[in-house]
Coordinates of C-alpha atoms in Angstrom, one line a residue:
D1 CA 4.2 -14.9 15.2
M2 CA 4.7 -17.6 12.6
A3 CA 3.1 -20.4 14.5
K4 CA -0.2 -18.6 14.6
N5 CA -0.3 -17.7 10.9
S6 CA -1.0 -20.7 8.8
Y7 CA -1.0 -18.6 5.5
Q8 CA 2.4 -17.2 6.3
K9 CA 3.7 -20.7 7.1
K10 CA 2.3 -22.0 3.9
Q11 CA 4.0 -19.3 1.9
V12 CA 7.3 -20.0 3.4
G13 CA 6.8 -23.5 2.1
V14 CA 6.0 -22.2 -1.4
Q15 CA 9.1 -20.1 -1.4
K16 CA 11.3 -23.0 -0.3
E17 CA 9.9 -25.0 -3.2
I18 CA 10.7 -22.2 -5.7
F19 CA 14.2 -21.3 -4.5
T20 CA 17.1 -23.7 -3.7
P21 CA 18.5 -24.0 -0.2
S22 CA 21.8 -22.4 -1.5
Q23 CA 19.8 -19.2 -2.5
L24 CA 18.1 -19.0 0.8
G25 CA 19.3 -18.6 4.5
A26 CA 20.4 -15.0 4.5
V27 CA 20.5 -13.2 7.9
F28 CA 17.5 -11.0 8.5
M29 CA 17.1 -9.1 11.8
G30 CA 20.0 -10.8 13.4
S31 CA 19.5 -14.5 12.5
P32 CA 19.6 -16.7 9.3
R33 CA 16.1 -17.2 7.9
D34 CA 15.1 -20.0 5.5
F35 CA 12.8 -17.6 3.6
V36 CA 15.3 -14.7 2.9
L37 CA 17.4 -14.8 -0.2
R38 CA 21.1 -14.2 -0.2
K39 CA 20.8 -12.1 -3.4
Y40 CA 18.0 -9.6 -3.5
Q41 CA 18.2 -9.9 -7.4
D42 CA 16.6 -13.3 -7.1
N43 CA 13.5 -11.8 -5.4
F44 CA 12.2 -10.3 -8.7
V45 CA 10.1 -12.4 -11.2
S46 CA 11.6 -12.6 -14.6
N47 CA 9.1 -10.1 -16.1
V48 CA 10.7 -7.5 -14.0
N49 CA 13.7 -5.6 -15.5
L50 CA 16.0 -5.2 -12.5
N51 CA 17.9 -2.2 -13.9
D52 CA 14.6 -0.4 -14.6
V53 CA 13.3 -0.9 -11.1
L54 CA 16.6 0.1 -9.4
A55 CA 16.7 3.2 -11.6
Y56 CA 13.1 4.1 -10.9
F57 CA 13.6 4.0 -7.1
N58 CA 16.9 5.8 -7.4
D59 CA 15.8 8.6 -9.8
N60 CA 12.6 9.3 -7.8
D61 CA 14.4 9.2 -4.4
I62 CA 12.3 6.3 -3.1
N63 CA 13.3 4.3 -0.1
W64 CA 13.3 0.5 -0.1
W65 CA 11.7 -1.3 2.8
K66 CA 14.3 -1.6 5.6
G67 CA 17.2 -0.3 3.6
N68 CA 18.8 1.3 0.6
M69 CA 18.5 -1.7 -1.6
P70 CA 15.6 -4.2 -2.3
T71 CA 15.1 -6.8 0.4
G72 CA 15.8 -10.5 -0.1
H73 CA 12.8 -11.3 2.1
T74 CA 10.7 -13.5 -0.1
L75 CA 7.5 -12.6 1.7
S76 CA 7.9 -8.8 1.3
S77 CA 4.7 -7.1 0.1
Q78 CA 6.8 -4.3 -1.4
I79 CA 8.6 -6.8 -3.7
A80 CA 5.2 -8.6 -4.3
C81 CA 3.6 -5.3 -5.4
I82 CA 6.5 -4.5 -7.8
N83 CA 6.5 -8.0 -9.2
H84 CA 2.8 -7.8 -10.0
L85 CA 2.6 -4.2 -11.3
F86 CA 6.0 -2.8 -12.3
P87 CA 6.4 -4.6 -15.7
I88 CA 3.1 -3.2 -17.0
R89 CA 3.3 0.4 -15.6
K90 CA 4.0 1.8 -19.1
N91 CA 1.4 -0.4 -20.8
K92 CA -1.8 1.7 -21.0
D93 CA -4.1 -1.2 -22.0
A94 CA -2.8 -3.5 -19.3
V95 CA -3.2 -0.8 -16.6
L96 CA -6.7 0.0 -17.9
A97 CA -7.6 -3.7 -17.6
I98 CA -6.5 -3.7 -14.0
A99 CA -8.4 -0.4 -13.3
Q100 CA -11.6 -1.9 -14.8
K101 CA -11.3 -4.8 -12.4
I102 CA -11.6 -2.2 -9.6
D103 CA -14.5 -0.3 -11.2
V104 CA -16.1 -1.4 -14.5
E105 CA -17.1 2.3 -15.2
I106 CA -13.5 3.4 -15.6
D107 CA -12.9 4.3 -19.2
G108 CA -9.3 5.5 -19.3
V109 CA -6.0 5.9 -17.4
L110 CA -3.7 8.9 -17.4
L111 CA 0.1 9.3 -17.3
L112 CA 1.1 10.1 -13.7
E113 CA 3.3 13.2 -13.5
N114 CA 4.7 12.8 -10.0
D115 CA 7.7 10.7 -11.2
K116 CA 10.7 12.1 -13.0
K117 CA 9.8 12.8 -16.6
H118 CA 11.7 9.8 -18.2
Q119 CA 10.2 7.5 -15.6
R120 CA 6.6 8.3 -16.0
G121 CA 4.0 5.5 -16.5
F122 CA 0.4 4.7 -15.7
I123 CA 1.3 3.3 -12.3
S124 CA 3.5 5.1 -9.7
F125 CA 4.9 3.5 -6.6
E126 CA 5.5 4.7 -3.0
V127 CA 3.6 7.8 -3.6
V128 CA 3.5 10.8 -1.4
T129 CA 1.7 14.2 -1.6
D130 CA 3.9 17.2 -2.7
K131 CA 3.1 18.9 0.7
D132 CA 2.6 17.3 4.1
H133 CA -1.2 17.5 4.6
L134 CA -1.2 14.9 7.3
N135 CA 0.9 16.8 10.0
E136 CA 3.5 14.0 9.7
K137 CA 6.6 16.3 9.4
K138 CA 6.9 19.1 11.8
G139 CA 6.8 22.1 9.4
K140 CA 4.5 22.3 6.4
N141 CA 7.4 22.8 4.0
K142 CA 9.5 19.8 5.0
A143 CA 9.9 17.4 2.1
L144 CA 8.3 14.0 2.4
T145 CA 10.5 11.0 1.5
R146 CA 8.7 8.4 -0.6
G147 CA 8.6 5.1 1.2
S148 CA 9.8 6.4 4.6
Q149 CA 8.3 7.8 7.8
C150 CA 5.2 9.3 6.3
T151 CA 2.1 8.0 4.6
S152 CA 3.3 6.5 1.2
I153 CA 0.9 4.8 -1.0
D154 CA 2.2 1.4 -2.4
A155 CA 0.9 2.1 -5.9
V156 CA -1.5 4.6 -7.5
I157 CA -3.3 4.7 -10.8
L158 CA -5.0 7.9 -12.1
A159 CA -8.2 6.8 -13.8
R160 CA -10.9 8.6 -15.8
K161 CA -14.5 7.9 -15.0
K162 CA -17.5 9.9 -16.3
G163 CA -15.2 12.8 -17.1
K164 CA -13.5 12.9 -13.7
N165 CA -10.0 12.0 -12.6
V166 CA -10.3 9.2 -10.0
I167 CA -7.2 8.2 -8.1
L168 CA -6.9 4.5 -7.3
V169 CA -5.1 4.3 -3.9
I170 CA -3.6 0.8 -3.7
E171 CA -2.4 -0.8 -0.5
W172 CA -0.7 -4.1 -1.3
K173 CA -0.7 -6.9 1.3
Y174 CA 0.8 -10.4 1.2
V175 CA 1.3 -12.4 4.4
E176 CA 0.8 -9.5 6.9
H177 CA -1.4 -9.9 9.9
Y178 CA -1.8 -7.7 13.0
G179 CA -2.1 -8.0 16.7
N180 CA -4.4 -5.8 18.8
T181 CA -2.2 -2.9 19.6
D182 CA -3.8 0.5 20.2
K183 CA -1.5 3.0 18.6
S184 CA -3.2 5.9 20.3
K185 CA -1.7 4.7 23.7
N186 CA 1.7 5.8 24.8
P187 CA 4.3 3.1 25.2
K188 CA 6.3 3.4 28.4
G189 CA 8.2 6.7 28.7
K190 CA 7.2 7.7 25.1
K191 CA 4.7 10.1 23.7
S192 CA 4.2 8.5 20.3
G193 CA 0.5 7.7 21.0
D194 CA -0.3 11.3 21.8
T195 CA 1.6 12.4 18.7
R196 CA -0.4 10.1 16.4
V197 CA -3.7 11.2 17.8
N198 CA -2.7 14.8 17.5
N199 CA -1.5 14.5 14.0
Y200 CA -4.7 12.9 12.6
A201 CA -7.3 14.2 15.1
G202 CA -5.8 17.0 17.0
D203 CA -5.3 20.7 16.7
K204 CA -2.2 21.4 18.9
D205 CA 0.6 22.8 16.8
V206 CA -0.5 21.3 13.5
S207 CA -1.0 23.0 10.2
N208 CA -4.0 21.0 9.3
P209 CA -6.2 20.4 12.3
N210 CA -8.9 17.8 13.1
L211 CA -8.3 15.7 10.0
I212 CA -10.6 12.8 11.2
Q213 CA -13.3 15.1 12.5
N214 CA -13.3 17.1 9.1
S215 CA -13.2 13.9 7.0
H216 CA -16.2 13.3 4.6
Q217 CA -15.4 9.7 4.4
L218 CA -14.5 8.7 8.0
K219 CA -17.4 8.5 10.4
M220 CA -17.1 10.2 13.7
I221 CA -16.8 7.0 15.8
E222 CA -16.5 7.6 19.5
P223 CA -14.0 6.7 20.9
F224 CA -11.7 7.1 18.0
N225 CA -9.4 4.2 18.9
I226 CA -10.6 1.8 16.1
Y227 CA -8.7 4.3 13.9
F228 CA -5.6 3.6 15.8
H229 CA -5.6 -0.2 15.6
E230 CA -3.8 -1.9 12.6
P231 CA -4.7 -2.4 9.9
F232 CA -7.4 0.3 10.3
Y233 CA -4.7 2.8 11.3
Q234 CA -3.1 2.4 7.9
L235 CA -6.5 2.6 6.1
M236 CA -7.5 5.7 8.1
R237 CA -4.2 7.5 7.0
Q238 CA -4.6 6.4 3.4
T239 CA -8.2 7.7 3.4
L240 CA -7.1 11.1 4.8
W241 CA -4.3 11.1 2.3
A242 CA -6.7 10.7 -0.7
E243 CA -9.1 13.3 0.7
Q244 CA -6.3 15.8 1.2
L245 CA -4.8 15.2 -2.3
I246 CA -8.3 16.0 -3.7
K247 CA -8.8 19.0 -1.4
F248 CA -5.4 20.5 -2.4
K249 CA -5.6 19.5 -6.1
E250 CA -4.8 23.0 -7.4
S251 CA -1.3 22.8 -5.8
E252 CA -0.7 19.1 -6.1
T253 CA 1.0 17.4 -9.1
I254 CA -1.5 14.6 -9.2
K255 CA -4.9 16.2 -9.9
A256 CA -7.7 14.0 -8.6
D257 CA -11.5 14.7 -8.2
D258 CA -12.3 11.5 -6.4
F259 CA -10.7 8.3 -5.1
I260 CA -11.2 4.5 -4.7
H261 CA -9.3 2.9 -1.9
V262 CA -8.0 -0.6 -3.0
H263 CA -6.9 -3.2 -0.5
V264 CA -5.1 -6.0 -2.3
I265 CA -5.1 -9.1 -0.1
P266 CA -4.6 -12.7 -1.0
N267 CA -7.9 -14.6 -0.4
Q268 CA -6.2 -17.3 1.7
N269 CA -4.8 -14.7 4.2
A270 CA -7.5 -15.5 6.7
E271 CA -5.5 -13.9 9.6
L272 CA -5.6 -10.6 7.9
K273 CA -9.1 -10.8 6.6
G274 CA -10.5 -12.4 9.8
T275 CA -12.0 -11.1 13.0
Y276 CA -10.6 -8.2 15.0
K277 CA -11.0 -7.8 18.7
C278 CA -11.4 -4.0 18.5
S279 CA -14.7 -4.5 16.4
G280 CA -15.7 -8.1 16.7
R281 CA -16.0 -8.2 12.9
D282 CA -13.9 -9.1 10.0
L283 CA -11.5 -6.6 8.2
E284 CA -13.8 -5.6 5.4
S285 CA -17.0 -5.2 7.3
T286 CA -15.2 -3.4 10.2
W287 CA -13.7 -0.9 7.8
K288 CA -16.8 -0.4 5.7
S289 CA -18.7 0.4 9.0
C290 CA -16.4 3.3 9.6
L291 CA -17.1 4.9 6.1
N292 CA -19.7 7.2 4.9
N293 CA -19.3 5.9 1.3
P294 CA -18.2 2.2 1.8
E295 CA -18.4 1.7 -2.0
K296 CA -15.2 3.6 -2.3
Y297 CA -13.3 0.9 -0.5
I298 CA -12.6 -2.4 -2.4
V299 CA -10.9 -5.6 -1.2
I300 CA -9.5 -7.7 -4.0
S301 CA -7.0 -10.5 -4.3
P302 CA -4.0 -10.1 -6.6
D303 CA -5.1 -12.9 -8.9
E304 CA -8.5 -11.3 -9.3
L305 CA -7.0 -7.8 -9.9
L306 CA -4.8 -9.2 -12.7
S307 CA -7.4 -11.6 -14.2
N308 CA -7.9 -9.5 -17.3
L309 CA -4.2 -9.8 -18.2
P310 CA -2.8 -12.5 -20.6
K311 CA -1.7 -15.8 -19.1
E312 CA 1.8 -15.6 -20.3
Y313 CA 2.1 -12.5 -18.0
T314 CA 0.4 -13.9 -15.0
D315 CA 1.8 -17.4 -15.1
K316 CA 5.0 -16.5 -13.3
L317 CA 3.1 -14.6 -10.6
A318 CA 0.7 -17.5 -10.1
I319 CA 3.6 -19.9 -9.4
R320 CA 5.3 -17.4 -7.0
Y321 CA 2.3 -16.0 -5.2
W322 CA -1.1 -17.3 -6.0
R323 CA -1.0 -20.7 -4.2

């Protein structure tokens, strides 16, 4: 609901300043929108090599948000994440500079081996585990599709800290904000609420039962339903994802001993960071109150995350996103 979200409204204004009216106005979800580009190519900042991005998604069988090509939606967080991180993914020093913004004790970053060999870098996008540990596909051996219908992490970095491999699990937000829907409840005539609860907290017909109950990081909050309200529903799944990746590290391509969960949110997105009905508190304090080790969850703005990088790199991002 655009009227309610002043940050979203402001960002539409920013995009309309950056792009010309002739570039905008594409049809999105059935009607023309003044913040959707006619050519998706225009949605990438000039630091991004478009051919490289398309090849990366194609070669690694990654789905684009809402389609088989990048979106022209100027407020897409998937595009924002790529615009910020893709150009530096093969630059070890730049990725280390970002990782040290998340945790000053990080002393190295490792090449990620989950992408196709010629595509490997120090950041990987839309990352899934090799096996379905979260009961999201019926049948343990069904392949997960990156970026589609399973828990996919927007970006990951595999860092070194005190001799251990620490995976940085990055969830990238831009103008998102959420209502107060309880995803554990069934919509009329559907069983999707029951399915969700069973996948993440149940034991009926699942290969990995009682994930929330067995989690070291998630507190046993009764009732569970805070874990089924967005954005906490996403954060819950990403926490379990990280824990399961570590638990099954012998058989997973990405070998991690520990994790840090990184929520990238623009400072001005007050609607996302603000108070939630399900807890009566803001996003950060709500989520930290659900965790046994709250220091493993970090909220950081994109400009802060990239503040160790040279200005000639961040200038274009600042114009497009940091206002």
